[in-house]
mmCIF file of C-alpha atoms in Angstrom:
data_model
loop_
_atom_site.group_PDB
_atom_site.id
_atom_site.type_symbol
_atom_site.label_atom_id
_atom_site.label_comp_id
_atom_site.label_asym_id
_atom_site.label_seq_id
_atom_site.Cartn_x
_atom_site.Cartn_y
_atom_site.Cartn_z
ATOM 1 C CA ASP A 10 0.000 0.000 0.000
ATOM 2 C CA ILE A 11 1.134 3.570 -0.674
ATOM 3 C CA GLN A 12 1.937 5.472 2.515
ATOM 4 C CA MET A 13 0.820 9.072 2.901
ATOM 5 C CA THR A 14 2.535 11.576 5.173
ATOM 6 C CA GLN A 15 0.972 14.962 5.836
ATOM 7 C CA SER A 16 2.706 17.858 7.514
ATOM 8 C CA PRO A 17 2.199 19.540 9.787
ATOM 9 C CA SER A 18 -0.176 17.442 11.892
ATOM 10 C CA SER A 19 -1.653 20.628 13.292
ATOM 11 C CA LEU A 20 -1.332 24.281 12.510
ATOM 12 C CA ALA A 21 -2.522 27.467 14.179
ATOM 13 C CA ALA A 22 -3.181 30.443 11.925
ATOM 14 C CA SER A 23 -5.142 33.668 11.786
ATOM 15 C CA VAL A 24 -7.891 34.884 9.503
ATOM 16 C CA GLY A 25 -6.278 36.322 6.403
ATOM 17 C CA ASP A 26 -3.140 34.193 6.626
ATOM 18 C CA ARG A 27 -1.761 32.194 3.735
ATOM 19 C CA VAL A 28 -1.479 28.536 4.722
ATOM 20 C CA THR A 29 0.251 25.595 3.065
ATOM 21 C CA ILE A 30 -0.224 21.931 3.928
ATOM 22 C CA THR A 31 2.084 19.288 2.511
ATOM 23 C CA CYS A 32 1.431 15.657 1.557
ATOM 24 C CA ARG A 33 4.217 13.243 0.657
ATOM 25 C CA THR A 34 3.688 9.769 -0.777
ATOM 26 C CA SER A 35 5.888 6.683 -0.419
ATOM 27 C CA GLN A 36 6.096 6.250 -4.199
ATOM 28 C CA SER A 37 5.351 8.320 -7.242
ATOM 29 C CA ILE A 38 1.631 8.750 -7.941
ATOM 30 C CA SER A 39 1.801 11.167 -10.880
ATOM 31 C CA SER A 40 -1.047 13.638 -10.185
ATOM 32 C CA TYR A 41 -3.494 11.192 -8.595
ATOM 33 C CA LEU A 42 -3.851 13.206 -5.404
ATOM 34 C CA ASN A 43 -7.026 14.602 -3.852
ATOM 35 C CA TRP A 44 -7.670 16.939 -0.925
ATOM 36 C CA TYR A 45 -10.632 16.946 1.457
ATOM 37 C CA GLN A 46 -11.859 19.259 4.201
ATOM 38 C CA GLN A 47 -13.654 17.841 7.220
ATOM 39 C CA LYS A 48 -15.438 19.789 9.933
ATOM 40 C CA PRO A 49 -16.357 18.237 13.293
ATOM 41 C CA GLY A 50 -19.286 15.843 13.061
ATOM 42 C CA LYS A 51 -19.482 16.165 9.278
ATOM 43 C CA ALA A 52 -18.471 14.062 6.311
ATOM 44 C CA PRO A 53 -15.369 15.059 4.364
ATOM 45 C CA LYS A 54 -15.828 17.433 1.437
ATOM 46 C CA LEU A 55 -13.822 17.199 -1.777
ATOM 47 C CA LEU A 56 -11.779 20.351 -2.430
ATOM 48 C CA ILE A 57 -9.155 19.459 -5.023
ATOM 49 C CA TYR A 58 -8.827 16.445 -7.319
ATOM 50 C CA ALA A 59 -6.038 15.387 -9.647
ATOM 51 C CA ALA A 60 -3.594 17.460 -7.588
ATOM 52 C CA SER A 61 -4.704 20.853 -8.883
ATOM 53 C CA SER A 62 -8.284 20.761 -10.178
ATOM 54 C CA LEU A 63 -10.748 22.743 -8.083
ATOM 55 C CA GLN A 64 -13.977 20.888 -7.338
ATOM 56 C CA SER A 65 -17.107 22.721 -8.445
ATOM 57 C CA GLY A 66 -18.360 25.162 -5.837
ATOM 58 C CA VAL A 67 -15.101 25.328 -3.885
ATOM 59 C CA PRO A 68 -13.770 28.885 -3.355
ATOM 60 C CA SER A 69 -10.809 29.894 -5.479
ATOM 61 C CA ARG A 70 -8.690 30.669 -2.385
ATOM 62 C CA PHE A 71 -8.051 26.910 -2.290
ATOM 63 C CA SER A 72 -5.414 25.601 -4.670
ATOM 64 C CA GLY A 73 -3.353 22.469 -5.066
ATOM 65 C CA SER A 74 -0.050 21.706 -6.705
ATOM 66 C CA GLY A 75 2.554 18.995 -7.080
ATOM 67 C CA SER A 76 3.206 15.738 -8.852
ATOM 68 C CA GLY A 77 5.212 12.599 -8.243
ATOM 69 C CA THR A 78 5.602 12.302 -4.478
ATOM 70 C CA ASP A 79 5.238 15.862 -3.155
ATOM 71 C CA PHE A 80 2.006 17.840 -3.067
ATOM 72 C CA THR A 81 0.689 20.987 -1.424
ATOM 73 C CA LEU A 82 -2.679 22.449 -0.556
ATOM 74 C CA THR A 83 -2.659 26.226 -0.227
ATOM 75 C CA ILE A 84 -5.322 28.484 1.219
ATOM 76 C CA SER A 85 -4.479 31.986 0.024
ATOM 77 C CA SER A 86 -6.385 33.976 2.655
ATOM 78 C CA LEU A 87 -7.892 32.050 5.539
ATOM 79 C CA GLN A 88 -11.554 32.604 6.276
ATOM 80 C CA PRO A 89 -13.304 31.693 9.542
ATOM 81 C CA GLU A 90 -15.076 28.769 7.877
ATOM 82 C CA ASP A 91 -11.748 27.227 6.778
ATOM 83 C CA PHE A 92 -10.778 26.063 10.258
ATOM 84 C CA ALA A 93 -11.123 22.308 9.917
ATOM 85 C CA THR A 94 -9.108 19.149 9.349
ATOM 86 C CA TYR A 95 -7.643 18.498 5.899
ATOM 87 C CA TYR A 96 -6.826 15.103 4.386
ATOM 88 C CA CYS A 97 -4.940 14.088 1.298
ATOM 89 C CA GLN A 98 -5.780 10.860 -0.572
ATOM 90 C CA GLN A 99 -4.013 9.030 -3.380
ATOM 91 C CA SER A 100 -6.090 7.466 -6.146
ATOM 92 C CA TYR A 101 -3.133 6.130 -8.143
ATOM 93 C CA SER A 102 -3.506 2.571 -6.955
ATOM 94 C CA THR A 103 -5.930 0.379 -5.059
ATOM 95 C CA PRO A 104 -6.176 0.299 -2.113
ATOM 96 C CA THR A 105 -6.566 4.049 -1.977
ATOM 97 C CA THR A 106 -4.988 5.580 1.110
ATOM 98 C CA PHE A 107 -5.422 8.771 3.119
ATOM 99 C CA GLY A 108 -3.008 10.942 5.013
ATOM 100 C CA GLN A 109 -3.300 11.226 8.766
ATOM 101 C CA GLY A 110 -4.849 14.691 8.573
ATOM 102 C CA THR A 111 -3.818 18.256 9.317
ATOM 103 C CA ARG A 112 -5.857 20.100 11.915
ATOM 104 C CA LEU A 113 -6.055 23.818 11.158
ATOM 105 C CA GLU A 114 -6.872 25.849 14.251
ATOM 106 C CA ILE A 115 -7.466 29.491 15.009
ATOM 107 C CA LYS A 116 -4.483 31.332 16.483
ATOM 108 C CA GLN B 15 -29.290 15.782 -6.737
ATOM 109 C CA VAL B 16 -26.936 13.004 -5.715
ATOM 110 C CA THR B 17 -27.296 11.727 -2.160
ATOM 111 C CA LEU B 18 -26.070 8.732 -0.196
ATOM 112 C CA LYS B 19 -27.209 7.563 3.229
ATOM 113 C CA GLU B 20 -25.769 4.870 5.460
ATOM 114 C CA SER B 21 -27.878 2.667 7.702
ATOM 115 C CA GLY B 22 -27.173 -0.134 10.107
ATOM 116 C CA PRO B 23 -26.970 -0.997 13.797
ATOM 117 C CA ALA B 24 -25.573 1.549 16.202
ATOM 118 C CA LEU B 25 -24.309 -1.125 18.570
ATOM 119 C CA VAL B 26 -22.784 -4.505 17.775
ATOM 120 C CA LYS B 27 -21.289 -7.091 20.105
ATOM 121 C CA PRO B 28 -17.737 -8.395 19.656
ATOM 122 C CA THR B 29 -17.425 -11.386 17.295
ATOM 123 C CA GLN B 30 -20.734 -10.550 15.592
ATOM 124 C CA THR B 31 -21.166 -9.677 11.926
ATOM 125 C CA LEU B 32 -21.878 -6.053 11.035
ATOM 126 C CA THR B 33 -24.062 -5.300 8.026
ATOM 127 C CA LEU B 34 -24.236 -1.757 6.681
ATOM 128 C CA THR B 35 -26.378 -0.496 3.824
ATOM 129 C CA CYS B 36 -25.724 2.522 1.633
ATOM 130 C CA THR B 37 -28.853 3.766 -0.112
ATOM 131 C CA PHE B 38 -28.253 6.301 -2.824
ATOM 132 C CA SER B 39 -30.174 8.436 -5.286
ATOM 133 C CA GLY B 40 -29.405 10.694 -8.219
ATOM 134 C CA PHE B 41 -27.227 8.213 -10.067
ATOM 135 C CA SER B 42 -27.195 4.558 -11.100
ATOM 136 C CA LEU B 43 -24.479 2.095 -10.220
ATOM 137 C CA SER B 44 -25.111 0.399 -13.545
ATOM 138 C CA THR B 45 -23.792 3.491 -15.359
ATOM 139 C CA SER B 46 -20.293 3.034 -16.750
ATOM 140 C CA GLY B 47 -17.665 4.671 -14.572
ATOM 141 C CA MET B 48 -19.610 4.725 -11.318
ATOM 142 C CA ARG B 49 -18.022 3.499 -8.113
ATOM 143 C CA VAL B 50 -19.152 3.350 -4.478
ATOM 144 C CA SER B 51 -16.744 2.907 -1.581
ATOM 145 C CA TRP B 52 -17.004 2.409 2.157
ATOM 146 C CA ILE B 53 -14.670 4.460 4.350
ATOM 147 C CA ARG B 54 -14.512 4.560 8.143
ATOM 148 C CA GLN B 55 -13.178 6.909 10.785
ATOM 149 C CA PRO B 56 -12.574 5.880 14.400
ATOM 150 C CA PRO B 57 -13.344 8.648 16.888
ATOM 151 C CA GLY B 58 -10.652 11.323 16.691
ATOM 152 C CA LYS B 59 -8.670 9.439 14.058
ATOM 153 C CA ALA B 60 -8.022 9.515 10.332
ATOM 154 C CA LEU B 61 -10.042 8.166 7.426
ATOM 155 C CA GLU B 62 -9.561 4.538 6.409
ATOM 156 C CA TRP B 63 -10.802 3.140 3.099
ATOM 157 C CA LEU B 64 -12.462 -0.274 3.386
ATOM 158 C CA ALA B 65 -13.926 -1.486 0.104
ATOM 159 C CA ARG B 66 -15.188 -0.475 -3.318
ATOM 160 C CA ILE B 67 -17.644 -1.833 -5.848
ATOM 161 C CA ASP B 68 -17.754 -0.678 -9.460
ATOM 162 C CA TRP B 69 -20.497 -0.411 -12.068
ATOM 163 C CA ASP B 70 -19.253 -3.650 -13.677
ATOM 164 C CA ASP B 71 -19.370 -5.469 -10.303
ATOM 165 C CA ASP B 72 -15.608 -5.413 -9.801
ATOM 166 C CA LYS B 73 -14.830 -5.456 -6.074
ATOM 167 C CA PHE B 74 -11.770 -4.290 -4.144
ATOM 168 C CA TYR B 75 -10.853 -4.512 -0.470
ATOM 169 C CA SER B 76 -8.536 -3.051 2.142
ATOM 170 C CA THR B 77 -5.362 -5.112 2.386
ATOM 171 C CA SER B 78 -5.631 -5.461 6.157
ATOM 172 C CA LEU B 79 -9.369 -6.193 6.294
ATOM 173 C CA LYS B 80 -10.059 -8.152 3.117
ATOM 174 C CA THR B 81 -10.613 -11.456 4.897
ATOM 175 C CA ARG B 82 -13.439 -9.917 6.936
ATOM 176 C CA LEU B 83 -15.224 -7.756 4.355
ATOM 177 C CA THR B 84 -17.759 -8.428 1.640
ATOM 178 C CA ILE B 85 -19.254 -5.721 -0.573
ATOM 179 C CA SER B 86 -22.225 -6.175 -2.865
ATOM 180 C CA LYS B 87 -24.747 -4.101 -4.775
ATOM 181 C CA ASP B 88 -28.423 -4.230 -5.620
ATOM 182 C CA THR B 89 -28.776 -1.999 -8.633
ATOM 183 C CA SER B 90 -32.569 -2.212 -8.661
ATOM 184 C CA LYS B 91 -32.731 -0.888 -5.095
ATOM 185 C CA ASN B 92 -29.864 1.608 -5.503
ATOM 186 C CA GLN B 93 -28.059 0.037 -2.561
ATOM 187 C CA VAL B 94 -24.557 -1.098 -1.679
ATOM 188 C CA VAL B 95 -24.101 -3.442 1.273
ATOM 189 C CA LEU B 96 -20.957 -4.000 3.312
ATOM 190 C CA THR B 97 -20.593 -6.882 5.731
ATOM 191 C CA MET B 98 -17.788 -7.128 8.263
ATOM 192 C CA THR B 99 -17.344 -10.357 10.173
ATOM 193 C CA ASN B 100 -15.936 -10.952 13.644
ATOM 194 C CA VAL B 101 -16.079 -7.315 14.788
ATOM 195 C CA ASP B 102 -13.896 -6.028 17.620
ATOM 196 C CA PRO B 103 -14.008 -2.867 19.741
ATOM 197 C CA VAL B 104 -11.286 -1.399 17.466
ATOM 198 C CA ASP B 105 -13.898 -1.435 14.680
ATOM 199 C CA THR B 106 -15.835 1.270 16.529
ATOM 200 C CA ALA B 107 -16.055 4.110 14.021
ATOM 201 C CA THR B 108 -18.229 6.298 11.869
ATOM 202 C CA TYR B 109 -18.786 4.449 8.616
ATOM 203 C CA TYR B 110 -19.268 6.451 5.424
ATOM 204 C CA CYS B 111 -20.216 5.472 1.922
ATOM 205 C CA ALA B 112 -19.048 7.704 -0.898
ATOM 206 C CA ARG B 113 -19.371 7.917 -4.657
ATOM 207 C CA ALA B 114 -16.512 8.244 -7.087
ATOM 208 C CA LEU B 115 -16.551 8.779 -10.825
ATOM 209 C CA ILE B 116 -13.808 7.013 -12.705
ATOM 210 C CA ALA B 117 -13.132 10.208 -14.656
ATOM 211 C CA VAL B 118 -12.503 12.237 -11.487
ATOM 212 C CA ASP B 119 -11.147 9.403 -9.344
ATOM 213 C CA ALA B 120 -12.051 11.148 -6.099
ATOM 214 C CA PHE B 121 -14.893 10.860 -3.610
ATOM 215 C CA ASP B 122 -17.122 13.677 -4.773
ATOM 216 C CA ILE B 123 -20.261 12.878 -2.771
ATOM 217 C CA TRP B 124 -20.358 11.387 0.736
ATOM 218 C CA GLY B 125 -23.103 10.102 2.970
ATOM 219 C CA GLN B 126 -23.589 11.641 6.397
ATOM 220 C CA GLY B 127 -22.004 8.644 8.114
ATOM 221 C CA THR B 128 -23.290 6.236 10.719
ATOM 222 C CA LEU B 129 -21.593 5.631 14.059
ATOM 223 C CA VAL B 130 -21.122 1.977 14.948
ATOM 224 C CA THR B 131 -19.992 1.040 18.436
ATOM 225 C CA VAL B 132 -18.625 -2.432 19.133
ATOM 226 C CA SER B 133 -19.110 -3.310 22.771
ATOM 227 C CA SER B 134 -20.397 -6.129 24.899
#
């Protein structure tokens, strides 16, 4: 199985900050990398698919980049509703695997 | 509008078999490219993919759980069923079903989840 490593595990930031979350995979996955946002008590929500494609309805302050083994999710200007946990997921091979999550908290 | 909803017991005893049903609407699992997966999340922990069934009835399982899982579909009822045998307290989690389109290869629509507690 492909191992996923997200960093940092948690992050404190302020409204308006630019934030970057990193996901590293144990082998090359081309651009088969997706990002999800999860708020407490809710199901995850797809933000970015295929490393850099913005899911319909997701604000443009979210962006993704990377290929191979290193990927980033960037939030250009944090909004109050962005404080949540973020997960990366590889869809290059089955079984699909998720990162351990990055908890984004208010500073 | 595409929706999915999980149903099943809230409490299961150790060693029993857990059966979960995902009932969906707004798409057909007989349409080429459609996939439905089960994913779980223990309290306070990360997401873990469990199993997937495709429009052509191909089935795939978690490496660590494949001996305990069975996934099936009833296209006429718009349902996907997951069974997990010999449950243990470590299987306590919120269980989600989610749709994926082969073209996007990501979970674009999720159910609300159902919390299953394994305890005697």
